[in-house]
Amino acid sequence: MRPVTKLGVFGNPIEHSLSPRIHALFAQARQDHVEYQRYLTTPARFSKSVADFFVNGGQGANVTLPFKQQAAERVTQLTDRARLAGAVNTLIAGKSGQLLGDNTDGEGLVFDLKNKRFKVSGRSLALFGAGGSARGILPLLLAQQPKCLYLINRTAEKALALKSELTELGLAETNRVQVLSSASEIEEPVELVINATSSSLMGQALTLPGRLADDACGYDLMYANKPTLFMNQLSQAGCKKVSDGLGMLVEQAASSYQLWMGGERPDTTSVMSKLRKPI
Ligand code: ATR
């Protein structure tokens, strides 16, 4: 029998994480021998928890809230996209204690938008949020060449700082990314609206763009077993295609799995349909 690959996920809270189930389904489909466990830690203990895991044979791990930024500081090497995001969701063991940090969140979103046929290229986008989640997805979204991206954040200074960082890195030409403190300031019809804030988690409504295109799509990075508040808001505004972020979760997991295990990208379609069904 092939040896077991030890994987896991660090977060707080972590008990409801779907990642162990997703990775177990990938492993089952590919007949890999994988052990993937949840690890509850704290900001003070995070670095030691990660070190212990890798010293004890861990080969790869995911990092979720609230440790993604701390993980970016903890690793010995960052991929370009993780450096741009300033956040790490995937840790990969290297030689002689080296630890590589990557970020598969943006790739996960882009894969899921493609699955759902929500177009980015050439479209006008409104992205809510300028925190860690928005940072993770922005470089990949901009690489898809939207016509323009309105970056909306309650605290406009945070969005302005993020835009400056992206501009310095050559990712955001001045007129392609526009920072606003309210989506009501957008004059043109918006074709894709993405929520990367924690507003749905808090049960707080966002002010939507004044005009949505007839075929506008909406995506909430959050997911739950019922439509999120943001999805309901968009549906009420006439948006016919809305999605939560479960597909992104599965796709970012597939990217991480492939980084650890090599081989082909795991099939996500069957995993998605199994997750949508109650256990
Ligand atoms: P994450 O890693 O999930 O992005 P974060 O870095 O704390 O978490 O960022 C949270 C984001 O959600 C921020 O953009 C925050 O806006 P501020 O920068 O103004 O704080 C946004 N956010 C949280 N609650 C919100 C609400 N009720 N309405 C609008 N934006 C909200």
JSON list of N, CA, C and O and ligand atoms in Angstrom, two decimals, residues 65 69 128-134 153-156 158 196-199 202 204-206 222, ligand 1:
[
{"chain": "A", "resi": 65, "resn": "LEU", "atom": "N", "xyz": [-9.49, 31.50, 7.59]},
{"chain": "A", "resi": 65, "resn": "LEU", "atom": "CA", "xyz": [-9.62, 32.65, 8.47]},
{"chain": "A", "resi": 65, "resn": "LEU", "atom": "C", "xyz": [-9.32, 32.28, 9.91]},
{"chain": "A", "resi": 65, "resn": "LEU", "atom": "O", "xyz": [-9.70, 31.20, 10.34]},
{"chain": "A", "resi": 69, "resn": "GLN", "atom": "N", "xyz": [-3.16, 36.00, 6.38]},
{"chain": "A", "resi": 69, "resn": "GLN", "atom": "CA", "xyz": [-2.10, 37.01, 6.30]},
{"chain": "A", "resi": 69, "resn": "GLN", "atom": "C", "xyz": [-0.89, 36.60, 7.17]},
{"chain": "A", "resi": 69, "resn": "GLN", "atom": "O", "xyz": [0.25, 36.77, 6.76]},
{"chain": "A", "resi": 128, "resn": "PHE", "atom": "N", "xyz": [-17.09, 44.26, -4.11]},
{"chain": "A", "resi": 128, "resn": "PHE", "atom": "CA", "xyz": [-17.23, 44.82, -2.76]},
{"chain": "A", "resi": 128, "resn": "PHE", "atom": "C", "xyz": [-16.16, 44.23, -1.85]},
{"chain": "A", "resi": 128, "resn": "PHE", "atom": "O", "xyz": [-16.02, 43.00, -1.79]},
{"chain": "A", "resi": 129, "resn": "GLY", "atom": "N", "xyz": [-15.42, 45.09, -1.15]},
{"chain": "A", "resi": 129, "resn": "GLY", "atom": "CA", "xyz": [-14.47, 44.62, -0.15]},
{"chain": "A", "resi": 129, "resn": "GLY", "atom": "C", "xyz": [-13.04, 44.97, -0.51]},
{"chain": "A", "resi": 129, "resn": "GLY", "atom": "O", "xyz": [-12.68, 45.04, -1.69]},
{"chain": "A", "resi": 130, "resn": "ALA", "atom": "N", "xyz": [-12.23, 45.22, 0.52]},
{"chain": "A", "resi": 130, "resn": "ALA", "atom": "CA", "xyz": [-10.80, 45.51, 0.31]},
{"chain": "A", "resi": 130, "resn": "ALA", "atom": "C", "xyz": [-9.98, 44.82, 1.38]},
{"chain": "A", "resi": 130, "resn": "ALA", "atom": "O", "xyz": [-8.88, 45.25, 1.70]},
{"chain": "A", "resi": 131, "resn": "GLY", "atom": "N", "xyz": [-10.52, 43.74, 1.95]},
{"chain": "A", "resi": 131, "resn": "GLY", "atom": "CA", "xyz": [-9.81, 42.98, 2.98]},
{"chain": "A", "resi": 131, "resn": "GLY", "atom": "C", "xyz": [-9.06, 41.82, 2.36]},
{"chain": "A", "resi": 131, "resn": "GLY", "atom": "O", "xyz": [-8.77, 41.80, 1.16]},
{"chain": "A", "resi": 132, "resn": "GLY", "atom": "N", "xyz": [-8.73, 40.83, 3.19]},
{"chain": "A", "resi": 132, "resn": "GLY", "atom": "CA", "xyz": [-7.94, 39.68, 2.75]},
{"chain": "A", "resi": 132, "resn": "GLY", "atom": "C", "xyz": [-8.59, 38.92, 1.60]},
{"chain": "A", "resi": 132, "resn": "GLY", "atom": "O", "xyz": [-7.90, 38.51, 0.67]},
{"chain": "A", "resi": 133, "resn": "SER", "atom": "N", "xyz": [-9.91, 38.76, 1.64]},
{"chain": "A", "resi": 133, "resn": "SER", "atom": "CA", "xyz": [-10.58, 37.99, 0.58]},
{"chain": "A", "resi": 133, "resn": "SER", "atom": "C", "xyz": [-10.48, 38.71, -0.75]},
{"chain": "A", "resi": 133, "resn": "SER", "atom": "O", "xyz": [-10.20, 38.10, -1.79]},
{"chain": "A", "resi": 134, "resn": "ALA", "atom": "N", "xyz": [-10.71, 40.02, -0.73]},
{"chain": "A", "resi": 134, "resn": "ALA", "atom": "CA", "xyz": [-10.62, 40.81, -1.97]},
{"chain": "A", "resi": 134, "resn": "ALA", "atom": "C", "xyz": [-9.20, 40.77, -2.53]},
{"chain": "A", "resi": 134, "resn": "ALA", "atom": "O", "xyz": [-8.97, 40.62, -3.73]},
{"chain": "A", "resi": 153, "resn": "ASN", "atom": "N", "xyz": [-15.55, 49.89, -1.19]},
{"chain": "A", "resi": 153, "resn": "ASN", "atom": "CA", "xyz": [-15.35, 49.52, 0.22]},
{"chain": "A", "resi": 153, "resn": "ASN", "atom": "C", "xyz": [-15.88, 50.62, 1.11]},
{"chain": "A", "resi": 153, "resn": "ASN", "atom": "O", "xyz": [-15.74, 51.80, 0.81]},
{"chain": "A", "resi": 154, "resn": "ARG", "atom": "N", "xyz": [-16.54, 50.15, 2.19]},
{"chain": "A", "resi": 154, "resn": "ARG", "atom": "CA", "xyz": [-17.08, 51.04, 3.21]},
{"chain": "A", "resi": 154, "resn": "ARG", "atom": "C", "xyz": [-16.00, 52.04, 3.63]},
{"chain": "A", "resi": 154, "resn": "ARG", "atom": "O", "xyz": [-16.24, 53.24, 3.69]},
{"chain": "A", "resi": 155, "resn": "THR", "atom": "N", "xyz": [-14.79, 51.54, 3.88]},
{"chain": "A", "resi": 155, "resn": "THR", "atom": "CA", "xyz": [-13.67, 52.41, 4.23]},
{"chain": "A", "resi": 155, "resn": "THR", "atom": "C", "xyz": [-12.88, 52.65, 2.94]},
{"chain": "A", "resi": 155, "resn": "THR", "atom": "O", "xyz": [-12.06, 51.82, 2.54]},
{"chain": "A", "resi": 156, "resn": "ALA", "atom": "N", "xyz": [-13.13, 53.77, 2.30]},
{"chain": "A", "resi": 156, "resn": "ALA", "atom": "CA", "xyz": [-12.56, 54.01, 0.97]},
{"chain": "A", "resi": 156, "resn": "ALA", "atom": "C", "xyz": [-11.03, 54.04, 0.99]},
{"chain": "A", "resi": 156, "resn": "ALA", "atom": "O", "xyz": [-10.39, 53.58, 0.05]},
{"chain": "A", "resi": 158, "resn": "LYS", "atom": "N", "xyz": [-8.96, 52.21, 2.51]},
{"chain": "A", "resi": 158, "resn": "LYS", "atom": "CA", "xyz": [-8.40, 50.87, 2.40]},
{"chain": "A", "resi": 158, "resn": "LYS", "atom": "C", "xyz": [-8.40, 50.42, 0.94]},
{"chain": "A", "resi": 158, "resn": "LYS", "atom": "O", "xyz": [-7.45, 49.81, 0.46]},
{"chain": "A", "resi": 196, "resn": "ALA", "atom": "N", "xyz": [-16.95, 40.36, -1.72]},
{"chain": "A", "resi": 196, "resn": "ALA", "atom": "CA", "xyz": [-15.82, 39.80, -0.98]},
{"chain": "A", "resi": 196, "resn": "ALA", "atom": "C", "xyz": [-15.73, 40.44, 0.40]},
{"chain": "A", "resi": 196, "resn": "ALA", "atom": "O", "xyz": [-14.66, 40.53, 1.00]},
{"chain": "A", "resi": 197, "resn": "THR", "atom": "N", "xyz": [-16.89, 40.91, 0.91]},
{"chain": "A", "resi": 197, "resn": "THR", "atom": "CA", "xyz": [-16.91, 41.42, 2.30]},
{"chain": "A", "resi": 197, "resn": "THR", "atom": "C", "xyz": [-17.55, 40.35, 3.18]},
{"chain": "A", "resi": 197, "resn": "THR", "atom": "O", "xyz": [-18.09, 39.37, 2.68]},
{"chain": "A", "resi": 198, "resn": "SER", "atom": "N", "xyz": [-17.51, 40.61, 4.47]},
{"chain": "A", "resi": 198, "resn": "SER", "atom": "CA", "xyz": [-18.16, 39.68, 5.39]},
{"chain": "A", "resi": 198, "resn": "SER", "atom": "C", "xyz": [-19.59, 40.13, 5.72]},
{"chain": "A", "resi": 198, "resn": "SER", "atom": "O", "xyz": [-20.17, 39.71, 6.71]},
{"chain": "A", "resi": 199, "resn": "SER", "atom": "N", "xyz": [-20.17, 41.00, 4.86]},
{"chain": "A", "resi": 199, "resn": "SER", "atom": "CA", "xyz": [-21.49, 41.56, 5.14]},
{"chain": "A", "resi": 199, "resn": "SER", "atom": "C", "xyz": [-22.58, 40.49, 5.30]},
{"chain": "A", "resi": 199, "resn": "SER", "atom": "O", "xyz": [-23.42, 40.57, 6.18]},
{"chain": "A", "resi": 202, "resn": "MET", "atom": "N", "xyz": [-22.57, 38.88, 8.59]},
{"chain": "A", "resi": 202, "resn": "MET", "atom": "CA", "xyz": [-23.09, 39.75, 9.66]},
{"chain": "A", "resi": 202, "resn": "MET", "atom": "C", "xyz": [-24.57, 40.05, 9.46]},
{"chain": "A", "resi": 202, "resn": "MET", "atom": "O", "xyz": [-25.15, 40.78, 10.25]},
{"chain": "A", "resi": 204, "resn": "GLN", "atom": "N", "xyz": [-25.78, 41.97, 7.14]},
{"chain": "A", "resi": 204, "resn": "GLN", "atom": "CA", "xyz": [-25.94, 43.39, 6.80]},
{"chain": "A", "resi": 204, "resn": "GLN", "atom": "C", "xyz": [-26.01, 43.58, 5.29]},
{"chain": "A", "resi": 204, "resn": "GLN", "atom": "O", "xyz": [-25.17, 43.04, 4.56]},
{"chain": "A", "resi": 205, "resn": "ALA", "atom": "N", "xyz": [-27.01, 44.33, 4.87]},
{"chain": "A", "resi": 205, "resn": "ALA", "atom": "CA", "xyz": [-27.21, 44.53, 3.42]},
{"chain": "A", "resi": 205, "resn": "ALA", "atom": "C", "xyz": [-26.19, 45.53, 2.88]},
{"chain": "A", "resi": 205, "resn": "ALA", "atom": "O", "xyz": [-25.71, 46.40, 3.60]},
{"chain": "A", "resi": 206, "resn": "LEU", "atom": "N", "xyz": [-25.83, 45.37, 1.60]},
{"chain": "A", "resi": 206, "resn": "LEU", "atom": "CA", "xyz": [-24.94, 46.32, 0.93]},
{"chain": "A", "resi": 206, "resn": "LEU", "atom": "C", "xyz": [-25.78, 47.19, 0.00]},
{"chain": "A", "resi": 206, "resn": "LEU", "atom": "O", "xyz": [-26.85, 46.76, -0.46]},
{"chain": "A", "resi": 222, "resn": "MET", "atom": "N", "xyz": [-19.17, 34.12, 0.16]},
{"chain": "A", "resi": 222, "resn": "MET", "atom": "CA", "xyz": [-19.70, 33.35, 1.30]},
{"chain": "A", "resi": 222, "resn": "MET", "atom": "C", "xyz": [-20.59, 32.23, 0.79]},
{"chain": "A", "resi": 222, "resn": "MET", "atom": "O", "xyz": [-21.15, 32.33, -0.30]},
{"chain": "B", "resi": 1, "resn": "ATR", "atom": "P1", "xyz": [-11.55, 39.05, 4.89]},
{"chain": "B", "resi": 1, "resn": "ATR", "atom": "O1", "xyz": [-10.24, 38.35, 5.08]},
{"chain": "B", "resi": 1, "resn": "ATR", "atom": "O2", "xyz": [-12.73, 38.12, 5.02]},
{"chain": "B", "resi": 1, "resn": "ATR", "atom": "O3", "xyz": [-11.62, 39.89, 3.66]},
{"chain": "B", "resi": 1, "resn": "ATR", "atom": "P2", "xyz": [-11.12, 41.43, 6.40]},
{"chain": "B", "resi": 1, "resn": "ATR", "atom": "O4", "xyz": [-9.74, 41.52, 5.89]},
{"chain": "B", "resi": 1, "resn": "ATR", "atom": "O5", "xyz": [-11.40, 41.72, 7.84]},
{"chain": "B", "resi": 1, "resn": "ATR", "atom": "O6", "xyz": [-11.71, 39.98, 6.17]},
{"chain": "B", "resi": 1, "resn": "ATR", "atom": "O7", "xyz": [-12.05, 42.36, 5.47]},
{"chain": "B", "resi": 1, "resn": "ATR", "atom": "C1", "xyz": [-13.43, 42.42, 5.64]},
{"chain": "B", "resi": 1, "resn": "ATR", "atom": "C2", "xyz": [-14.01, 43.25, 4.51]},
{"chain": "B", "resi": 1, "resn": "ATR", "atom": "O8", "xyz": [-15.44, 43.26, 4.64]},
{"chain": "B", "resi": 1, "resn": "ATR", "atom": "C3", "xyz": [-13.58, 44.69, 4.54]},
{"chain": "B", "resi": 1, "resn": "ATR", "atom": "O9", "xyz": [-13.53, 45.16, 3.20]},
{"chain": "B", "resi": 1, "resn": "ATR", "atom": "C4", "xyz": [-14.72, 45.38, 5.33]},
{"chain": "B", "resi": 1, "resn": "ATR", "atom": "O10", "xyz": [-14.88, 46.74, 5.09]},
{"chain": "B", "resi": 1, "resn": "ATR", "atom": "P3", "xyz": [-13.99, 47.84, 5.90]},
{"chain": "B", "resi": 1, "resn": "ATR", "atom": "O11", "xyz": [-12.63, 47.81, 5.26]},
{"chain": "B", "resi": 1, "resn": "ATR", "atom": "O12", "xyz": [-14.73, 49.10, 5.68]},
{"chain": "B", "resi": 1, "resn": "ATR", "atom": "O13", "xyz": [-13.98, 47.38, 7.32]},
{"chain": "B", "resi": 1, "resn": "ATR", "atom": "C5", "xyz": [-15.89, 44.62, 4.76]},
{"chain": "B", "resi": 1, "resn": "ATR", "atom": "N1", "xyz": [-17.10, 44.62, 5.58]},
{"chain": "B", "resi": 1, "resn": "ATR", "atom": "C6", "xyz": [-17.32, 43.93, 6.71]},
{"chain": "B", "resi": 1, "resn": "ATR", "atom": "N2", "xyz": [-18.59, 44.13, 7.16]},
{"chain": "B", "resi": 1, "resn": "ATR", "atom": "C7", "xyz": [-19.19, 44.95, 6.28]},
{"chain": "B", "resi": 1, "resn": "ATR", "atom": "C8", "xyz": [-20.48, 45.55, 6.18]},
{"chain": "B", "resi": 1, "resn": "ATR", "atom": "N3", "xyz": [-21.42, 45.30, 7.06]},
{"chain": "B", "resi": 1, "resn": "ATR", "atom": "N4", "xyz": [-20.73, 46.35, 5.13]},
{"chain": "B", "resi": 1, "resn": "ATR", "atom": "C9", "xyz": [-19.78, 46.60, 4.21]},
{"chain": "B", "resi": 1, "resn": "ATR", "atom": "N5", "xyz": [-18.54, 46.09, 4.24]},
{"chain": "B", "resi": 1, "resn": "ATR", "atom": "C10", "xyz": [-18.24, 45.27, 5.27]}
]
